[in-house]
PDB file of C-alpha atoms in Angstrom:
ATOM      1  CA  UNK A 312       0.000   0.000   0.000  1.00 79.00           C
ATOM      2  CA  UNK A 313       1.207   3.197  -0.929  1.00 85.00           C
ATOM      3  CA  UNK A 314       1.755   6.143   1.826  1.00 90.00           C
ATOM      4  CA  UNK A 315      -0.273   8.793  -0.168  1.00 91.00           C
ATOM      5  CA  UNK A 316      -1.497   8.616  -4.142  1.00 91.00           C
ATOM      6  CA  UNK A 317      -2.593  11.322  -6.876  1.00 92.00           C
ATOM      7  CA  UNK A 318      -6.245  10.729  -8.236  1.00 94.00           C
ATOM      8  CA  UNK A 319      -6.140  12.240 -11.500  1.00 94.00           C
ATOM      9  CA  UNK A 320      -9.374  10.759 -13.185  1.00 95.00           C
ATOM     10  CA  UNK A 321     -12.510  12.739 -13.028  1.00 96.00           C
ATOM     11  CA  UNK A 322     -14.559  10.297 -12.490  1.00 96.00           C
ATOM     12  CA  UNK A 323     -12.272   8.738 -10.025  1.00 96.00           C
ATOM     13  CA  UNK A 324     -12.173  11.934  -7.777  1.00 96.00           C
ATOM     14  CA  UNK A 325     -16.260  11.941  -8.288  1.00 96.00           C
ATOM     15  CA  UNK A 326     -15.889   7.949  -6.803  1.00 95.00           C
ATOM     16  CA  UNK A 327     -13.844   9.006  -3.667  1.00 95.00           C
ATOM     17  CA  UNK A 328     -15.484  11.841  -2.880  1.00 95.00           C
ATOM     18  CA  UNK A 329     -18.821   9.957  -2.335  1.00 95.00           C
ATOM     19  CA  UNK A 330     -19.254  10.348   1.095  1.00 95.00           C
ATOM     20  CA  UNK A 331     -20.100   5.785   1.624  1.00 95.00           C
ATOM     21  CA  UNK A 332     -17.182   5.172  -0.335  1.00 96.00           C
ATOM     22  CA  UNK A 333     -14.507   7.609   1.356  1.00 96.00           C
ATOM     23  CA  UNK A 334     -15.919   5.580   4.239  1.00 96.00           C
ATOM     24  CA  UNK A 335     -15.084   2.460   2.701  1.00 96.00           C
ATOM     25  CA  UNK A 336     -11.521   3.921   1.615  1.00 96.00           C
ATOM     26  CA  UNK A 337     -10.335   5.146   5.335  1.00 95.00           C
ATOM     27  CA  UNK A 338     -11.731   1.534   6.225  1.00 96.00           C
ATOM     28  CA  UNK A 339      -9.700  -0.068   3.762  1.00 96.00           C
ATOM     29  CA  UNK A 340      -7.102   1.756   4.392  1.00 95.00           C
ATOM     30  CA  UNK A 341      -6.630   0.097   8.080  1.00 94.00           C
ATOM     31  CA  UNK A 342      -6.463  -3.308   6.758  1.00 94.00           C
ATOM     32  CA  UNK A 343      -8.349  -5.779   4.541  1.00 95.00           C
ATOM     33  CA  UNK A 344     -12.017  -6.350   4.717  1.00 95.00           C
ATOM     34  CA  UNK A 345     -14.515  -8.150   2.981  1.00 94.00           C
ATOM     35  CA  UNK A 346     -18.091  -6.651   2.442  1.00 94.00           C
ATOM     36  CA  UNK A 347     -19.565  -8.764   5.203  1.00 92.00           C
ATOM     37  CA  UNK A 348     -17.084  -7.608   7.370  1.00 92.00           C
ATOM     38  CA  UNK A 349     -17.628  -3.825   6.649  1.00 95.00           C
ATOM     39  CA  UNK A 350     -21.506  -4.045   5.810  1.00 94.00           C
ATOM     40  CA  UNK A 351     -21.992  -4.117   9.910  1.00 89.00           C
ATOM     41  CA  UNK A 352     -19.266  -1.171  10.063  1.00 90.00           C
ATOM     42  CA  UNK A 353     -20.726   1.274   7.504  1.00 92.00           C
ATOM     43  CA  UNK A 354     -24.587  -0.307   8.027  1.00 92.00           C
ATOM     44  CA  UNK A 355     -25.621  -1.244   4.675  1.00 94.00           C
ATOM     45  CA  UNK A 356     -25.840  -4.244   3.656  1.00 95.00           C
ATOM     46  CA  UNK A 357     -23.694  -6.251   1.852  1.00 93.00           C
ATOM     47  CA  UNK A 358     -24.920  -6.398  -1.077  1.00 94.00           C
ATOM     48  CA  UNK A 359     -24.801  -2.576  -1.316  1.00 96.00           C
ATOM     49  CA  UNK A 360     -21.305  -2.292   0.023  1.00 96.00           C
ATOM     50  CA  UNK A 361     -20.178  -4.791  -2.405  1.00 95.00           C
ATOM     51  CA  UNK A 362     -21.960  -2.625  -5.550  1.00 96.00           C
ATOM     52  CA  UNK A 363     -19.628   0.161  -3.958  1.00 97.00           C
ATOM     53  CA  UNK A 364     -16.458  -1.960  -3.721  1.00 97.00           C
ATOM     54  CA  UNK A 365     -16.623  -3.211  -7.412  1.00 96.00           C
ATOM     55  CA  UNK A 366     -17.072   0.687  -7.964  1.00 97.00           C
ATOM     56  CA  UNK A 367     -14.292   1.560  -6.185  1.00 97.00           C
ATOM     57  CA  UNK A 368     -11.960  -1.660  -7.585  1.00 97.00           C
ATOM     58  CA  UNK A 369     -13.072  -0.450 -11.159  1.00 96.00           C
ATOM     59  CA  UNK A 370     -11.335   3.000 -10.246  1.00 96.00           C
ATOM     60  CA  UNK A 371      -8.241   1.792  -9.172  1.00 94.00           C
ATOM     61  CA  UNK A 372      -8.693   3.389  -5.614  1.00 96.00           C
ATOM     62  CA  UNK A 373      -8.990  -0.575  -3.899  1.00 96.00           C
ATOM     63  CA  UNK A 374      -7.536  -3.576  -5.120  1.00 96.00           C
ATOM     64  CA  UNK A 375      -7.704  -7.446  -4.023  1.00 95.00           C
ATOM     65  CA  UNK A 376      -5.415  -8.211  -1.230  1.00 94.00           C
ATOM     66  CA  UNK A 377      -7.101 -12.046  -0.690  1.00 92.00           C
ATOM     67  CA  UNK A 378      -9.143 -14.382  -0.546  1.00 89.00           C
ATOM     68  CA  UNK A 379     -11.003 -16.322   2.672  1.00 86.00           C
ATOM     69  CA  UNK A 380     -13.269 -19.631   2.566  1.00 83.00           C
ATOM     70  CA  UNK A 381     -16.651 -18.669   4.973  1.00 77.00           C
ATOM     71  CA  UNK A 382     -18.760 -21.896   4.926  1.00 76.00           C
ATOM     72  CA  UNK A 383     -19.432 -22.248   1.083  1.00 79.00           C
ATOM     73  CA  UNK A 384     -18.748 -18.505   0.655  1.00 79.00           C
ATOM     74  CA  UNK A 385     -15.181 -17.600  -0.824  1.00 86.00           C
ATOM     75  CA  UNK A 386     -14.985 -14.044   0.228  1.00 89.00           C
ATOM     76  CA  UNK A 387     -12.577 -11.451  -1.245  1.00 93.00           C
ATOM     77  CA  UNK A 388     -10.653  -9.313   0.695  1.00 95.00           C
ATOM     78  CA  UNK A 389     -10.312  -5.933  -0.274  1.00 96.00           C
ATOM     79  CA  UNK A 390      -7.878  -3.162   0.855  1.00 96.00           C
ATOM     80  CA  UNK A 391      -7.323   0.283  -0.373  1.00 96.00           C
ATOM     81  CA  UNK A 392      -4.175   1.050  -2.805  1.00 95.00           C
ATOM     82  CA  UNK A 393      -2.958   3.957  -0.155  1.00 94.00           C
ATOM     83  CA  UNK A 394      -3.182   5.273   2.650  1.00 94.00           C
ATOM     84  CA  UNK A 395      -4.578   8.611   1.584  1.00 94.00           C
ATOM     85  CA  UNK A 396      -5.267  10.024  -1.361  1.00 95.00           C
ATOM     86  CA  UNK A 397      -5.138  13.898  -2.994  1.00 94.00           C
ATOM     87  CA  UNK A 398      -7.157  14.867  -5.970  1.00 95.00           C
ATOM     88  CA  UNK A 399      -4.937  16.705  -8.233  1.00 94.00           C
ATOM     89  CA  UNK A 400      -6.254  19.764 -10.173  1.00 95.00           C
ATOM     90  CA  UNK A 401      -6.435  17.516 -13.657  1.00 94.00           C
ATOM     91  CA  UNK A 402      -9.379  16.165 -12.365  1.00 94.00           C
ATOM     92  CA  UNK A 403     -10.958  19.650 -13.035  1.00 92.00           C
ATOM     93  CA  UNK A 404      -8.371  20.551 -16.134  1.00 91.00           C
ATOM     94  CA  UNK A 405     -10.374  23.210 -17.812  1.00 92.00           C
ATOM     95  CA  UNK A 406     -10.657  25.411 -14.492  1.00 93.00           C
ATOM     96  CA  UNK A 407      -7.588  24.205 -12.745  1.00 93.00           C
ATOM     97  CA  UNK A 408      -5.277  27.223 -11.093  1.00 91.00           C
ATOM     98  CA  UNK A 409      -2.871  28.476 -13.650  1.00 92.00           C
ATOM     99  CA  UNK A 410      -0.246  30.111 -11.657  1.00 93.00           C
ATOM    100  CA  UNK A 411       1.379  32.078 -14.658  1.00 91.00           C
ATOM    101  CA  UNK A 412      -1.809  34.033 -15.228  1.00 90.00           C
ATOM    102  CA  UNK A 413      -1.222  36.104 -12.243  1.00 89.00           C
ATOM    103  CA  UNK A 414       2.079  36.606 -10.513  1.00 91.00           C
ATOM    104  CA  UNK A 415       1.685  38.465  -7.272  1.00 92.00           C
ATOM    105  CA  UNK A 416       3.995  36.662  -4.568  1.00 91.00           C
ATOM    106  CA  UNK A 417       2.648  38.054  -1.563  1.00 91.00           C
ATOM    107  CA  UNK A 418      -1.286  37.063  -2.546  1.00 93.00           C
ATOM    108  CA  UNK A 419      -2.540  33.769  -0.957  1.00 93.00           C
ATOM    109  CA  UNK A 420      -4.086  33.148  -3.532  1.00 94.00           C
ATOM    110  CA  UNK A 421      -1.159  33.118  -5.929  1.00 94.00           C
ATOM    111  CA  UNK A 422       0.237  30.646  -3.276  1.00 95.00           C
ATOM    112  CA  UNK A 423      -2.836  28.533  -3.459  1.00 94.00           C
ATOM    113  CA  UNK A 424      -2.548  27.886  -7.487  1.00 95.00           C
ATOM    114  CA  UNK A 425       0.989  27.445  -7.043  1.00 95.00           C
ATOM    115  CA  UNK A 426       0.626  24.735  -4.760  1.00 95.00           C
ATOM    116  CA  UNK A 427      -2.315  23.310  -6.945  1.00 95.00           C
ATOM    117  CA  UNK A 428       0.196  23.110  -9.729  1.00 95.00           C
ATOM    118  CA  UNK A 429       2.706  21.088  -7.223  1.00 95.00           C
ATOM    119  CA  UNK A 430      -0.006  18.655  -6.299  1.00 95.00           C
ATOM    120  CA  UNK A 431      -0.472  18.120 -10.346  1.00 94.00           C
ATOM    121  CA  UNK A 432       2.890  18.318 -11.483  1.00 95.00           C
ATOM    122  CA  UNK A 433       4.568  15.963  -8.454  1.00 94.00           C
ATOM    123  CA  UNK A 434       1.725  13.297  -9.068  1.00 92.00           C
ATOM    124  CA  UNK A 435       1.655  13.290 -13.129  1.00 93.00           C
ATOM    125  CA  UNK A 436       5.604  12.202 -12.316  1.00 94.00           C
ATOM    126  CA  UNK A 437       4.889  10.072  -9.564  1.00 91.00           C
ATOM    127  CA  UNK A 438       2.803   8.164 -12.156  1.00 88.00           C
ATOM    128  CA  UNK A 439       5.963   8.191 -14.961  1.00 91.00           C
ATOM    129  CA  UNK A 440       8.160   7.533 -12.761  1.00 91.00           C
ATOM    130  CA  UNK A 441       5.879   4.453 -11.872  1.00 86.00           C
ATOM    131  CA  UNK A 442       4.913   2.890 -14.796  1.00 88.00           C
ATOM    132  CA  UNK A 443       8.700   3.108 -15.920  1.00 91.00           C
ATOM    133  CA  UNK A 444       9.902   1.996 -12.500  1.00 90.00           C
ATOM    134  CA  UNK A 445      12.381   4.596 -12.216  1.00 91.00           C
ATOM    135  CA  UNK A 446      12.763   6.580  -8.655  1.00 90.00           C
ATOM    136  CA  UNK A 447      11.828  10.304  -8.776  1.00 90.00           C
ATOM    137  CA  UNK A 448      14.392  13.142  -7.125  1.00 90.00           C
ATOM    138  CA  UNK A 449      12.521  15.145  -5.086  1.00 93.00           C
ATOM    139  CA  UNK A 450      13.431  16.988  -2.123  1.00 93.00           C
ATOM    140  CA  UNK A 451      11.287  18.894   0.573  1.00 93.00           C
ATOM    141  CA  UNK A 452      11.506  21.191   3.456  1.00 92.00           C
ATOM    142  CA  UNK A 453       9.644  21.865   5.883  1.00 94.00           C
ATOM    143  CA  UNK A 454       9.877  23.939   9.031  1.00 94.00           C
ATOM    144  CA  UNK A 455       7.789  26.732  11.505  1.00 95.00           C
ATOM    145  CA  UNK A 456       9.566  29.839  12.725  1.00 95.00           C
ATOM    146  CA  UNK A 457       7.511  32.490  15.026  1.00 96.00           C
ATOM    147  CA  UNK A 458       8.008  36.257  14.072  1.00 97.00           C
ATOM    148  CA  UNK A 459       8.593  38.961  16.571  1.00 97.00           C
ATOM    149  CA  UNK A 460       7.270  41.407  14.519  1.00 97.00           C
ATOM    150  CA  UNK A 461       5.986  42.325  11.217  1.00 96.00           C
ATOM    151  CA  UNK A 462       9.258  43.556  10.365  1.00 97.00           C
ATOM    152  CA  UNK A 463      10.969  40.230  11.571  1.00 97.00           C
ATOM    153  CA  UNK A 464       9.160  38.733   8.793  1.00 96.00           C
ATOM    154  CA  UNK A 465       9.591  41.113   6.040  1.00 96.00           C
ATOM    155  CA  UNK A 466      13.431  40.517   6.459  1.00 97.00           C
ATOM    156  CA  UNK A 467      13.339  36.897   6.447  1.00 97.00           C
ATOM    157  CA  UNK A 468      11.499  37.255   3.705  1.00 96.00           C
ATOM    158  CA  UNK A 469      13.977  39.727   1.879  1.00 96.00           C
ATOM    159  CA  UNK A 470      16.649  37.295   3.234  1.00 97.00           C
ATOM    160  CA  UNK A 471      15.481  34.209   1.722  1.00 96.00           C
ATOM    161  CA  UNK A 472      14.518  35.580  -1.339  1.00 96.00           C
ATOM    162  CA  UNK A 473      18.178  36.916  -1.512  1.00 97.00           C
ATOM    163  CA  UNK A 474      19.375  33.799  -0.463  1.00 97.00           C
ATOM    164  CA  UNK A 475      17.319  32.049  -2.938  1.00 96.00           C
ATOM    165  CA  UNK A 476      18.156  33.797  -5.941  1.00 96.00           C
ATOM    166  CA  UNK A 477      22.039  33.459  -5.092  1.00 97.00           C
ATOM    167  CA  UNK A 478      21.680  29.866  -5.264  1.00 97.00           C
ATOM    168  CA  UNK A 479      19.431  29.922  -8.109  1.00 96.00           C
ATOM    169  CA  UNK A 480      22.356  31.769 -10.038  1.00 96.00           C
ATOM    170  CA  UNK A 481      24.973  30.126  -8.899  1.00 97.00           C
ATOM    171  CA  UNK A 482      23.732  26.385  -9.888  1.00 96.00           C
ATOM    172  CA  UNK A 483      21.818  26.920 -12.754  1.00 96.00           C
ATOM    173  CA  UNK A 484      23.140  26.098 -15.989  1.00 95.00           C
ATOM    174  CA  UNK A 485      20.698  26.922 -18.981  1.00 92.00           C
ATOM    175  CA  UNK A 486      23.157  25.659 -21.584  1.00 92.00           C
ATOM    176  CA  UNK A 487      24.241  22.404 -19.985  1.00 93.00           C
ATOM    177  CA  UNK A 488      23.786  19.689 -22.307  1.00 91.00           C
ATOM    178  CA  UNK A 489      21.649  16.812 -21.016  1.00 90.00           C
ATOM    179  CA  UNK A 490      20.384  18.906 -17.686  1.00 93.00           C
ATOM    180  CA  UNK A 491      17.024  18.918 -16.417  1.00 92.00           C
ATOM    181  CA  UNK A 492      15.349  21.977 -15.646  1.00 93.00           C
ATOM    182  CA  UNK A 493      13.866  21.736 -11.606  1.00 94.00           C
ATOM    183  CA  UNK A 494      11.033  23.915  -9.868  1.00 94.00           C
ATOM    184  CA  UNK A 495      11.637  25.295  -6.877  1.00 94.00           C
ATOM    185  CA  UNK A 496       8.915  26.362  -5.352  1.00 94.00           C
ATOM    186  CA  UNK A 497       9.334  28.226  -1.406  1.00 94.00           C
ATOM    187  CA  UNK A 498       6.037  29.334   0.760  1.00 94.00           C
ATOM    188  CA  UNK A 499       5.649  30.861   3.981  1.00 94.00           C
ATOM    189  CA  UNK A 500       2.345  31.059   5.475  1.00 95.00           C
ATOM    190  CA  UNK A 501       0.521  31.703   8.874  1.00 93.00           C
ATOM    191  CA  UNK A 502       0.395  28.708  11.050  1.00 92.00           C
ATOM    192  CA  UNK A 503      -3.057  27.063  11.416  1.00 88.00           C
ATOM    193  CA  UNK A 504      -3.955  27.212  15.109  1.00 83.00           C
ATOM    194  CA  UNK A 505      -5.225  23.975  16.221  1.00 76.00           C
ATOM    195  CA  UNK A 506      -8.826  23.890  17.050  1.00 68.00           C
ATOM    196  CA  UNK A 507      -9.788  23.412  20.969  1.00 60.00           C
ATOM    197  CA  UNK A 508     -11.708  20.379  21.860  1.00 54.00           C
ATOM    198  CA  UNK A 509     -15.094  21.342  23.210  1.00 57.00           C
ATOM    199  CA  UNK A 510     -15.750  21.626  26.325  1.00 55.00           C
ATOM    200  CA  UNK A 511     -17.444  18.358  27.610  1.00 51.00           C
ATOM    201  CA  UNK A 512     -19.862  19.017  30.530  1.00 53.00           C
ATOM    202  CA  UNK A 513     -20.735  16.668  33.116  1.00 50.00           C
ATOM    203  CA  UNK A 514     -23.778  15.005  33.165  1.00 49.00           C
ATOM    204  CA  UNK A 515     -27.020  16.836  35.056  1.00 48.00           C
ATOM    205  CA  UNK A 516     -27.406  14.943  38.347  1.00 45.00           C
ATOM    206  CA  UNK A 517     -30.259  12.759  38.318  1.00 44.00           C
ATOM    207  CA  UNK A 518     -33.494  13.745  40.657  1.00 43.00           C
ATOM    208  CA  UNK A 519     -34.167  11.575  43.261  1.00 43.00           C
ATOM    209  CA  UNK A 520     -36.826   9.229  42.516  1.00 42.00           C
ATOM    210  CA  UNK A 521     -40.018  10.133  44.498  1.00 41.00           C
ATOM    211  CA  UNK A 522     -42.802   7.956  44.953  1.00 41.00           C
ATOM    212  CA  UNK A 523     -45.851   7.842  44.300  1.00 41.00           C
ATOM    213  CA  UNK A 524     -47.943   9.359  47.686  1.00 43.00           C
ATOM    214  CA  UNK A 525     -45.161  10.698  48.998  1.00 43.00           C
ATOM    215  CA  UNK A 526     -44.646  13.967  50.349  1.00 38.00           C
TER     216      UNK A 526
END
């Protein structure tokens, strides 16, 4: 099973975004199951979970990990083909962000299409890379740093941009026969804060019980 996979297909995402079968996926995704096992999990029966497996199988987003003998019944044992799974903008290709129609590097937005176009471009080579069983060179970063101030940030910001570009200069080599041109692609955004777990109240004391008669 693969740690995280690209769905790409239209009518893949439109599969694993039904909310039964995204069920059925983070099910799957804990270990195999038939659809006797997970019909009393989900509560449908099994006839409808197994409509929704074959649905899911036909996708690519499950595949057969087994089978078991129950009585007379050979079962097949299902389990999802990751762990998780991101739907990359080429599932909606004709309004998918295009980064290079607006250029403004300190708009969220501008960082939202260009990390749409990461999500598409990393997973159409994941795929290559697959299907010619060669490994992919990638290489990420990731970090948190807490500003002082407003002007803290601005010079880190001026600072790794500097520091960027040096590098950028210094390595890149547009003439170099047989290179391969790399995206580099830096962000810095506001933390999310975590959300607080509601409050959980006791429970209201019960009244005593009073008869009936009595006073």
């Amino acid at each position: 099973m693969l740690d995280v996979t690209v769905i790409e297909d239209p009518e893949a995402a439109a599969v694993s975004l039904d909310p039964t079968r995204a069920r059925l996926l983070a099910e799957l995704a804990a270990g195999p199951a038939s659809a006797a096992m997970l019909a009393g999990t989900v509560g449908l029966p099994r006839q409808k979970v197994n409509y929704h497996l074959k649905t899911l199988e036909r996708h690519g987003l499950v595949e057969l990990a087994g089978e078991r003998r129950k009585g007379n019944v050979t079962e097949r044992l299902m389990r999802a083909t990751a762990a998780s799974y991101v739907i990359s903008p080429l599932a909606l290709a004709s309004v998918q962000p295009d980064p290079d129609r607006f250029r403004d590097q300190f708009s969220a937005r501008w960082l939202l299409a260009l990390g749409a176009r990461l999500v598409r471009d990393v997973g159409s080579l994941i795929t290559g890379a697959a299907r010619a069983r060669k490994r992919l060179a990638t290489y990420a970063l990731d970090g948190e740093v807490r500003f002082a101030s407003a002007a803290d940030r601005a010079a880190f910001v001026e600072e790794l941009t500097a520091g960027v570009t040096a590098l950028v200069r210094k390595y890149d080599a547009p003439d170099a026969e047989g290179g391969r041109d790399h995206r580099i692609v830096v962000a810095l955004h506001p933390t999310l804060k975590e959300q607080a777990a509601p409050a959980v109240e006791p429970p209201a004391a019960e009244a005593p019980a009073v008869e009936p008669g009595a006073r």
